[in-house]
PDB file of C-alpha atoms in Angstrom:
ATOM      1  CA  MET A   1      18.662  -8.539 -19.348  1.00 51.00           C
ATOM      2  CA  ARG A   2      18.200  -4.854 -19.149  1.00 53.00           C
ATOM      3  CA  PRO A   3      20.544  -2.953 -16.874  1.00 50.00           C
ATOM      4  CA  GLU A   4      17.495  -1.517 -14.977  1.00 56.00           C
ATOM      5  CA  SER A   5      16.188  -5.025 -14.214  1.00 68.00           C
ATOM      6  CA  PRO A   6      16.369  -5.613 -10.346  1.00 88.00           C
ATOM      7  CA  VAL A   7      17.494  -9.180 -10.668  1.00 94.00           C
ATOM      8  CA  CYS A   8      21.029  -8.731  -9.267  1.00 96.00           C
ATOM      9  CA  PRO A   9      20.013  -6.039  -6.714  1.00 95.00           C
ATOM     10  CA  SER A  10      17.350  -8.426  -5.458  1.00 96.00           C
ATOM     11  CA  LEU A  11      19.721 -11.317  -5.329  1.00 97.00           C
ATOM     12  CA  VAL A  12      22.286  -9.384  -3.282  1.00 97.00           C
ATOM     13  CA  ALA A  13      19.790  -7.802  -0.895  1.00 97.00           C
ATOM     14  CA  TRP A  14      17.828 -10.856  -0.121  1.00 97.00           C
ATOM     15  CA  GLY A  15      20.799 -13.167  -0.327  1.00 98.00           C
ATOM     16  CA  ASN A  16      22.574 -11.081   2.254  1.00 97.00           C
ATOM     17  CA  ALA A  17      19.522 -10.924   4.428  1.00 97.00           C
ATOM     18  CA  TRP A  18      19.483 -14.753   4.321  1.00 98.00           C
ATOM     19  CA  LEU A  19      23.299 -15.033   5.077  1.00 97.00           C
ATOM     20  CA  SER A  20      22.951 -12.661   7.999  1.00 96.00           C
ATOM     21  CA  GLY A  21      20.014 -14.596   9.442  1.00 96.00           C
ATOM     22  CA  HIS A  22      17.205 -12.177   8.860  1.00 96.00           C
ATOM     23  CA  VAL A  23      15.151 -14.380   6.442  1.00 97.00           C
ATOM     24  CA  GLY A  24      15.128 -17.954   5.348  1.00 98.00           C
ATOM     25  CA  LEU A  25      16.520 -19.252   2.025  1.00 98.00           C
ATOM     26  CA  ASP A  26      13.026 -19.885   0.617  1.00 97.00           C
ATOM     27  CA  GLU A  27      11.917 -16.431   1.357  1.00 97.00           C
ATOM     28  CA  ALA A  28      15.127 -14.924  -0.231  1.00 97.00           C
ATOM     29  CA  ALA A  29      14.683 -16.996  -3.388  1.00 97.00           C
ATOM     30  CA  ASP A  30      10.950 -16.218  -3.651  1.00 96.00           C
ATOM     31  CA  HIS A  31      11.826 -12.442  -3.642  1.00 95.00           C
ATOM     32  CA  VAL A  32      14.418 -12.870  -6.359  1.00 95.00           C
ATOM     33  CA  GLU A  33      12.094 -14.924  -8.553  1.00 94.00           C
ATOM     34  CA  ALA A  34       9.288 -12.435  -8.000  1.00 93.00           C
ATOM     35  CA  VAL A  35      11.167  -9.883  -9.994  1.00 90.00           C
ATOM     36  CA  GLY A  36      12.676 -12.030 -12.727  1.00 88.00           C
ATOM     37  CA  GLY A  37      10.670 -15.309 -12.817  1.00 90.00           C
ATOM     38  CA  PRO A  38      12.107 -18.739 -12.052  1.00 93.00           C
ATOM     39  CA  ALA A  39      15.884 -18.550 -11.638  1.00 95.00           C
ATOM     40  CA  VAL A  40      18.702 -20.953 -12.285  1.00 96.00           C
ATOM     41  CA  ALA A  41      22.437 -20.593 -11.817  1.00 95.00           C
ATOM     42  CA  GLY A  42      23.996 -22.490 -14.624  1.00 90.00           C
ATOM     43  CA  ASP A  43      21.533 -25.357 -14.853  1.00 90.00           C
ATOM     44  CA  VAL A  44      20.822 -25.638 -11.154  1.00 96.00           C
ATOM     45  CA  PRO A  45      17.700 -24.064  -9.419  1.00 96.00           C
ATOM     46  CA  LEU A  46      18.610 -21.047  -7.449  1.00 97.00           C
ATOM     47  CA  ARG A  47      17.704 -22.339  -4.050  1.00 97.00           C
ATOM     48  CA  LYS A  48      19.874 -25.453  -4.385  1.00 97.00           C
ATOM     49  CA  TYR A  49      22.646 -23.499  -5.920  1.00 98.00           C
ATOM     50  CA  LEU A  50      22.809 -20.952  -2.994  1.00 98.00           C
ATOM     51  CA  ALA A  51      22.506 -23.809  -0.532  1.00 98.00           C
ATOM     52  CA  ASN A  52      25.469 -25.524  -2.142  1.00 97.00           C
ATOM     53  CA  LEU A  53      27.485 -22.242  -2.020  1.00 97.00           C
ATOM     54  CA  ARG A  54      26.670 -21.854   1.692  1.00 97.00           C
ATOM     55  CA  ALA A  55      28.216 -25.243   2.289  1.00 96.00           C
ATOM     56  CA  GLU A  56      31.406 -23.959   0.478  1.00 95.00           C
ATOM     57  CA  GLY A  57      31.744 -21.064   2.772  1.00 97.00           C
ATOM     58  CA  LEU A  58      29.564 -18.372   1.158  1.00 98.00           C
ATOM     59  CA  SER A  59      29.796 -15.292   3.418  1.00 97.00           C
ATOM     60  CA  GLU A  60      28.243 -12.396   1.377  1.00 96.00           C
ATOM     61  CA  LEU A  61      26.947 -11.319  -1.990  1.00 97.00           C
ATOM     62  CA  ARG A  62      28.189  -8.078  -3.519  1.00 97.00           C
ATOM     63  CA  LEU A  63      26.639  -5.947  -6.297  1.00 97.00           C
ATOM     64  CA  ALA A  64      28.389  -4.640  -9.377  1.00 97.00           C
ATOM     65  CA  LEU A  65      26.539  -2.036 -11.604  1.00 96.00           C
ATOM     66  CA  PRO A  66      29.115  -1.219 -14.342  1.00 96.00           C
ATOM     67  CA  ALA A  67      28.768   0.904 -17.415  1.00 93.00           C
ATOM     68  CA  PRO A  68      31.140   1.195 -20.300  1.00 93.00           C
ATOM     69  CA  GLY A  69      34.206   2.930 -19.058  1.00 93.00           C
ATOM     70  CA  ASP A  70      33.180   2.600 -15.389  1.00 94.00           C
ATOM     71  CA  PRO A  71      33.559  -1.005 -14.079  1.00 94.00           C
ATOM     72  CA  LEU A  72      31.928  -0.298 -10.821  1.00 95.00           C
ATOM     73  CA  GLY A  73      32.281  -3.313  -8.451  1.00 95.00           C
ATOM     74  CA  LEU A  74      34.180  -5.505 -10.916  1.00 96.00           C
ATOM     75  CA  SER A  75      37.763  -6.744 -10.580  1.00 94.00           C
ATOM     76  CA  GLY A  76      38.045  -9.182 -13.450  1.00 94.00           C
ATOM     77  CA  PRO A  77      38.717 -11.459 -15.001  1.00 97.00           C
ATOM     78  CA  PRO A  78      38.017  -9.879 -18.423  1.00 97.00           C
ATOM     79  CA  PRO A  79      35.334 -12.456 -19.559  1.00 97.00           C
ATOM     80  CA  PHE A  80      33.309 -11.716 -16.397  1.00 98.00           C
ATOM     81  CA  ASN A  81      33.795  -7.933 -16.696  1.00 97.00           C
ATOM     82  CA  SER A  82      32.785  -7.908 -20.410  1.00 97.00           C
ATOM     83  CA  ALA A  83      29.571  -9.921 -19.650  1.00 97.00           C
ATOM     84  CA  ALA A  84      28.652  -7.798 -16.714  1.00 97.00           C
ATOM     85  CA  VAL A  85      29.127  -4.484 -18.582  1.00 96.00           C
ATOM     86  CA  ASP A  86      26.968  -5.870 -21.369  1.00 95.00           C
ATOM     87  CA  ALA A  87      24.259  -6.775 -18.951  1.00 95.00           C
ATOM     88  CA  GLY A  88      24.810  -3.625 -16.828  1.00 95.00           C
ATOM     89  CA  GLN A  89      24.785  -5.580 -13.641  1.00 96.00           C
ATOM     90  CA  ALA A  90      26.287  -8.552 -11.848  1.00 97.00           C
ATOM     91  CA  ALA A  91      26.344 -10.225  -8.439  1.00 98.00           C
ATOM     92  CA  ILE A  92      29.489 -11.641  -6.803  1.00 98.00           C
ATOM     93  CA  ALA A  93      29.563 -14.529  -4.313  1.00 98.00           C
ATOM     94  CA  VAL A  94      32.353 -14.369  -1.801  1.00 97.00           C
ATOM     95  CA  LEU A  95      33.439 -17.925  -0.847  1.00 97.00           C
ATOM     96  CA  ARG A  96      36.289 -19.065   1.410  1.00 94.00           C
ATOM     97  CA  ASP A  97      38.835 -19.521  -1.164  1.00 93.00           C
ATOM     98  CA  ARG A  98      37.423 -17.991  -4.414  1.00 96.00           C
ATOM     99  CA  ASN A  99      34.793 -15.706  -5.781  1.00 98.00           C
ATOM    100  CA  LEU A 100      32.133 -16.381  -8.356  1.00 98.00           C
ATOM    101  CA  GLY A 101      30.289 -13.867 -10.576  1.00 98.00           C
ATOM    102  CA  PHE A 102      26.718 -14.070 -11.755  1.00 98.00           C
ATOM    103  CA  VAL A 103      25.439 -12.340 -14.946  1.00 97.00           C
ATOM    104  CA  PRO A 104      21.692 -12.553 -15.517  1.00 96.00           C
ATOM    105  CA  LEU A 105      20.328 -13.419 -19.029  1.00 93.00           C
ATOM    106  CA  PRO A 106      16.731 -14.114 -20.053  1.00 89.00           C
ATOM    107  CA  ASP A 107      15.899 -17.740 -19.881  1.00 84.00           C
ATOM    108  CA  ARG A 108      13.279 -18.662 -22.422  1.00 77.00           C
ATOM    109  CA  ARG A 109      12.386 -22.311 -22.794  1.00 74.00           C
ATOM    110  CA  GLY A 110       9.224 -22.867 -24.931  1.00 65.00           C
ATOM    111  CA  SER A 111       6.545 -20.303 -25.721  1.00 66.00           C
ATOM    112  CA  SER A 112       5.378 -19.624 -22.145  1.00 69.00           C
ATOM    113  CA  TYR A 113       8.369 -20.130 -19.813  1.00 72.00           C
ATOM    114  CA  VAL A 114      10.245 -16.963 -19.057  1.00 77.00           C
ATOM    115  CA  GLY A 115      12.774 -16.805 -16.216  1.00 89.00           C
ATOM    116  CA  VAL A 116      16.343 -15.903 -15.451  1.00 93.00           C
ATOM    117  CA  ARG A 117      19.538 -17.803 -16.071  1.00 95.00           C
ATOM    118  CA  LEU A 118      22.572 -16.632 -14.036  1.00 97.00           C
ATOM    119  CA  GLU A 119      25.683 -17.267 -16.066  1.00 97.00           C
ATOM    120  CA  VAL A 120      28.418 -18.323 -13.682  1.00 98.00           C
ATOM    121  CA  HIS A 121      31.981 -16.895 -13.998  1.00 98.00           C
ATOM    122  CA  ASP A 122      35.092 -16.889 -12.005  1.00 97.00           C
ATOM    123  CA  ALA A 123      35.433 -13.473 -10.385  1.00 98.00           C
ATOM    124  CA  GLY A 124      38.390 -11.571  -9.008  1.00 96.00           C
ATOM    125  CA  PRO A 125      39.003 -10.411  -5.454  1.00 94.00           C
ATOM    126  CA  VAL A 126      36.659  -8.127  -3.683  1.00 91.00           C
ATOM    127  CA  ARG A 127      37.278  -4.489  -4.518  1.00 89.00           C
ATOM    128  CA  HIS A 128      37.875  -2.268  -1.428  1.00 84.00           C
ATOM    129  CA  ASP A 129      37.792   1.113  -3.203  1.00 86.00           C
ATOM    130  CA  LEU A 130      33.964   1.203  -3.295  1.00 89.00           C
ATOM    131  CA  PRO A 131      32.276   3.935  -1.263  1.00 89.00           C
ATOM    132  CA  SER A 132      30.750   3.526   2.068  1.00 92.00           C
ATOM    133  CA  LEU A 133      27.088   4.378   2.532  1.00 93.00           C
ATOM    134  CA  ALA A 134      27.820   7.800   4.015  1.00 93.00           C
ATOM    135  CA  GLU A 135      30.215   8.616   1.132  1.00 93.00           C
ATOM    136  CA  ALA A 136      27.838   7.476  -1.550  1.00 94.00           C
ATOM    137  CA  GLU A 137      24.939   9.463   0.007  1.00 93.00           C
ATOM    138  CA  ARG A 138      27.047  12.659  -0.011  1.00 93.00           C
ATOM    139  CA  GLU A 139      28.071  12.067  -3.624  1.00 92.00           C
ATOM    140  CA  LEU A 140      24.488  11.398  -4.603  1.00 92.00           C
ATOM    141  CA  SER A 141      23.345  14.621  -2.955  1.00 90.00           C
ATOM    142  CA  GLY A 142      25.998  16.700  -4.692  1.00 89.00           C
ATOM    143  CA  ALA A 143      25.332  15.086  -8.059  1.00 88.00           C
ATOM    144  CA  MET A 144      21.609  15.826  -7.601  1.00 86.00           C
ATOM    145  CA  ARG A 145      22.251  19.525  -6.932  1.00 83.00           C
ATOM    146  CA  ALA A 146      24.651  19.823  -9.891  1.00 80.00           C
ATOM    147  CA  ALA A 147      22.292  18.060 -12.167  1.00 79.00           C
ATOM    148  CA  THR A 148      19.307  20.179 -11.029  1.00 76.00           C
ATOM    149  CA  GLU A 149      21.235  23.458 -11.699  1.00 74.00           C
ATOM    150  CA  ALA A 150      22.439  22.208 -15.146  1.00 69.00           C
ATOM    151  CA  LEU A 151      19.064  20.876 -16.267  1.00 64.00           C
ATOM    152  CA  THR A 152      17.056  23.907 -15.042  1.00 65.00           C
ATOM    153  CA  SER A 153      19.337  26.159 -17.068  1.00 60.00           C
ATOM    154  CA  VAL A 154      18.573  24.195 -20.217  1.00 54.00           C
ATOM    155  CA  ASP A 155      15.358  25.148 -21.959  1.00 53.00           C
ATOM    156  CA  GLY A 156      13.580  22.122 -23.545  1.00 49.00           C
ATOM    157  CA  PRO A 157      10.742  19.680 -23.129  1.00 45.00           C
ATOM    158  CA  ALA A 158       9.507  19.196 -19.632  1.00 43.00           C
ATOM    159  CA  GLN A 159      10.839  16.139 -17.767  1.00 48.00           C
ATOM    160  CA  ASP A 160       8.976  13.677 -15.536  1.00 45.00           C
ATOM    161  CA  ARG A 161       9.625  14.386 -11.824  1.00 46.00           C
ATOM    162  CA  PRO A 162      10.806  11.820  -9.402  1.00 43.00           C
ATOM    163  CA  GLU A 163       7.692  12.242  -7.209  1.00 45.00           C
ATOM    164  CA  LEU A 164       5.514  10.932 -10.105  1.00 39.00           C
ATOM    165  CA  LEU A 165       7.430   7.639 -10.487  1.00 45.00           C
ATOM    166  CA  GLY A 166       6.074   5.598  -7.649  1.00 51.00           C
ATOM    167  CA  ARG A 167       8.174   3.502  -5.219  1.00 58.00           C
ATOM    168  CA  GLY A 168      11.093   1.186  -5.734  1.00 72.00           C
ATOM    169  CA  GLY A 169      14.471   0.259  -4.481  1.00 80.00           C
ATOM    170  CA  GLU A 170      13.377  -1.453  -1.234  1.00 84.00           C
ATOM    171  CA  LEU A 171      15.962  -3.579   0.350  1.00 94.00           C
ATOM    172  CA  ALA A 172      15.502  -6.759   2.543  1.00 95.00           C
ATOM    173  CA  PRO A 173      15.192  -7.113   6.279  1.00 95.00           C
ATOM    174  CA  GLY A 174      18.333  -6.451   8.290  1.00 95.00           C
ATOM    175  CA  TYR A 175      19.517  -3.473   6.224  1.00 95.00           C
ATOM    176  CA  PRO A 176      19.908  -0.114   8.127  1.00 93.00           C
ATOM    177  CA  GLY A 177      17.250   2.478   7.616  1.00 93.00           C
ATOM    178  CA  ARG A 178      19.731   4.872   5.920  1.00 94.00           C
ATOM    179  CA  ALA A 179      20.464   2.149   3.335  1.00 96.00           C
ATOM    180  CA  HIS A 180      16.804   1.734   2.472  1.00 94.00           C
ATOM    181  CA  ARG A 181      16.465   5.551   2.068  1.00 93.00           C
ATOM    182  CA  VAL A 182      19.573   5.876  -0.158  1.00 94.00           C
ATOM    183  CA  SER A 183      18.503   2.893  -2.242  1.00 94.00           C
ATOM    184  CA  ALA A 184      14.915   4.121  -2.811  1.00 91.00           C
ATOM    185  CA  LEU A 185      16.207   7.656  -3.839  1.00 90.00           C
ATOM    186  CA  ALA A 186      18.837   6.263  -6.101  1.00 92.00           C
ATOM    187  CA  THR A 187      16.314   3.908  -7.734  1.00 89.00           C
ATOM    188  CA  ARG A 188      13.966   6.831  -8.377  1.00 85.00           C
ATOM    189  CA  LEU A 189      16.600   8.971  -9.718  1.00 85.00           C
ATOM    190  CA  GLY A 190      17.674   6.097 -11.975  1.00 84.00           C
ATOM    191  CA  ALA A 191      14.098   6.043 -13.379  1.00 79.00           C
ATOM    192  CA  VAL A 192      14.290   9.734 -14.075  1.00 72.00           C
ATOM    193  CA  LEU A 193      17.555   9.188 -16.047  1.00 76.00           C
ATOM    194  CA  ARG A 194      15.848   6.531 -18.153  1.00 70.00           C
ATOM    195  CA  LEU A 195      12.983   8.905 -18.899  1.00 63.00           C
ATOM    196  CA  ALA A 196      15.352  11.791 -19.990  1.00 58.00           C
ATOM    197  CA  ASP A 197      14.085  13.014 -23.310  1.00 53.00           C
ATOM    198  CA  GLU A 198      16.546  14.962 -25.541  1.00 51.00           C
ATOM    199  CA  ARG A 199      14.150  15.919 -28.350  1.00 50.00           C
ATOM    200  CA  GLY A 200      13.942  19.550 -29.145  1.00 54.00           C
ATOM    201  CA  LEU A 201      17.428  20.578 -27.725  1.00 57.00           C
ATOM    202  CA  THR A 202      20.330  22.135 -29.580  1.00 63.00           C
ATOM    203  CA  SER A 203      23.727  20.468 -29.597  1.00 66.00           C
ATOM    204  CA  GLY A 204      25.032  22.848 -26.889  1.00 69.00           C
ATOM    205  CA  GLN A 205      22.008  22.023 -24.690  1.00 64.00           C
ATOM    206  CA  LEU A 206      22.447  18.315 -25.296  1.00 63.00           C
ATOM    207  CA  ALA A 207      26.128  18.639 -24.156  1.00 72.00           C
ATOM    208  CA  ALA A 208      25.187  20.407 -20.940  1.00 69.00           C
ATOM    209  CA  ARG A 209      22.528  17.902 -20.149  1.00 73.00           C
ATOM    210  CA  ALA A 210      24.671  14.907 -21.096  1.00 77.00           C
ATOM    211  CA  ILE A 211      27.362  15.946 -18.540  1.00 78.00           C
ATOM    212  CA  ALA A 212      24.877  16.345 -15.778  1.00 77.00           C
ATOM    213  CA  LEU A 213      23.158  13.145 -16.449  1.00 82.00           C
ATOM    214  CA  ARG A 214      26.422  11.215 -16.781  1.00 86.00           C
ATOM    215  CA  ASP A 215      27.561  12.395 -13.386  1.00 87.00           C
ATOM    216  CA  LEU A 216      24.230  11.723 -11.781  1.00 89.00           C
ATOM    217  CA  ASP A 217      24.168   8.209 -13.313  1.00 90.00           C
ATOM    218  CA  HIS A 218      27.561   7.497 -11.823  1.00 92.00           C
ATOM    219  CA  ALA A 219      26.426   8.684  -8.397  1.00 94.00           C
ATOM    220  CA  VAL A 220      23.159   6.657  -8.647  1.00 93.00           C
ATOM    221  CA  ARG A 221      25.026   3.447  -9.384  1.00 94.00           C
ATOM    222  CA  ARG A 222      27.563   4.036  -6.551  1.00 95.00           C
ATOM    223  CA  ALA A 223      24.763   4.771  -4.205  1.00 96.00           C
ATOM    224  CA  LEU A 224      22.986   1.580  -5.092  1.00 95.00           C
ATOM    225  CA  VAL A 225      26.070  -0.498  -4.668  1.00 96.00           C
ATOM    226  CA  ALA A 226      26.891   1.021  -1.331  1.00 96.00           C
ATOM    227  CA  ALA A 227      23.302   0.619  -0.059  1.00 96.00           C
ATOM    228  CA  HIS A 228      23.386  -3.142  -1.074  1.00 96.00           C
ATOM    229  CA  HIS A 229      26.607  -3.704   0.815  1.00 95.00           C
ATOM    230  CA  ALA A 230      25.611  -1.727   3.942  1.00 95.00           C
ATOM    231  CA  ILE A 231      24.196  -4.768   5.852  1.00 93.00           C
ATOM    232  CA  PHE A 232      27.799  -5.852   6.535  1.00 85.00           C
ATOM    233  CA  GLU A 233      29.343  -2.387   6.737  1.00 75.00           C
ATOM    234  CA  PRO A 234      29.375  -2.222  10.554  1.00 62.00           C
ATOM    235  CA  VAL A 235      31.231  -5.620  10.604  1.00 54.00           C
ATOM    236  CA  ARG A 236      33.702  -4.449   8.082  1.00 53.00           C
ATOM    237  CA  ASN A 237      34.495  -1.192  10.076  1.00 49.00           C
ATOM    238  CA  GLN A 238      35.211  -3.041  13.314  1.00 42.00           C
TER     239      GLN A 238
END
């Protein structure tokens, strides 16, 4: 499963919208399967699995968008962390007395069936050092300014601009407007990062660009995680 795939972000956004009463389970599952195809957790269809977790006290879903050396949103154990870093994403189900981690993999059965299989792992406790939405938005703005200054000082092939990349990053009903804006901006900047082209640059120019893009990638992932957790942020702050 590619890191830029929206399977885990969709599962977290629409799963939390369901848990907070803004949409029904069927609608939430339909949106997840719209981006990745039919979904199973282990060998259980997604709808049934989520309903079973609700009976076990499922209270929220959290997003992890790790990268090598930056386990954003992860708190172990090592098998789950390793699988999530390889996939570039994971979702964490917060239950009454334990947490479960989901890592998406392509599910191909036969020549025509293509869906998503969520590998189920034991997961560690919820991390509380993740940014709030306001903090993540400030970090993203700062990284955007720094990256713009660094990249405009490096001569090289022209890059695609965010305004040419269309829409994306929409959340589910129930999320605050600020979360929608931050998620959409971070998603579009993530697309810019994936389109970055290093051809024709010297080693020094590559180094300058690499630092700028690395810092922007870090801010983009933190902004997306914060946006997907924002539906419960007022509750946590009470």
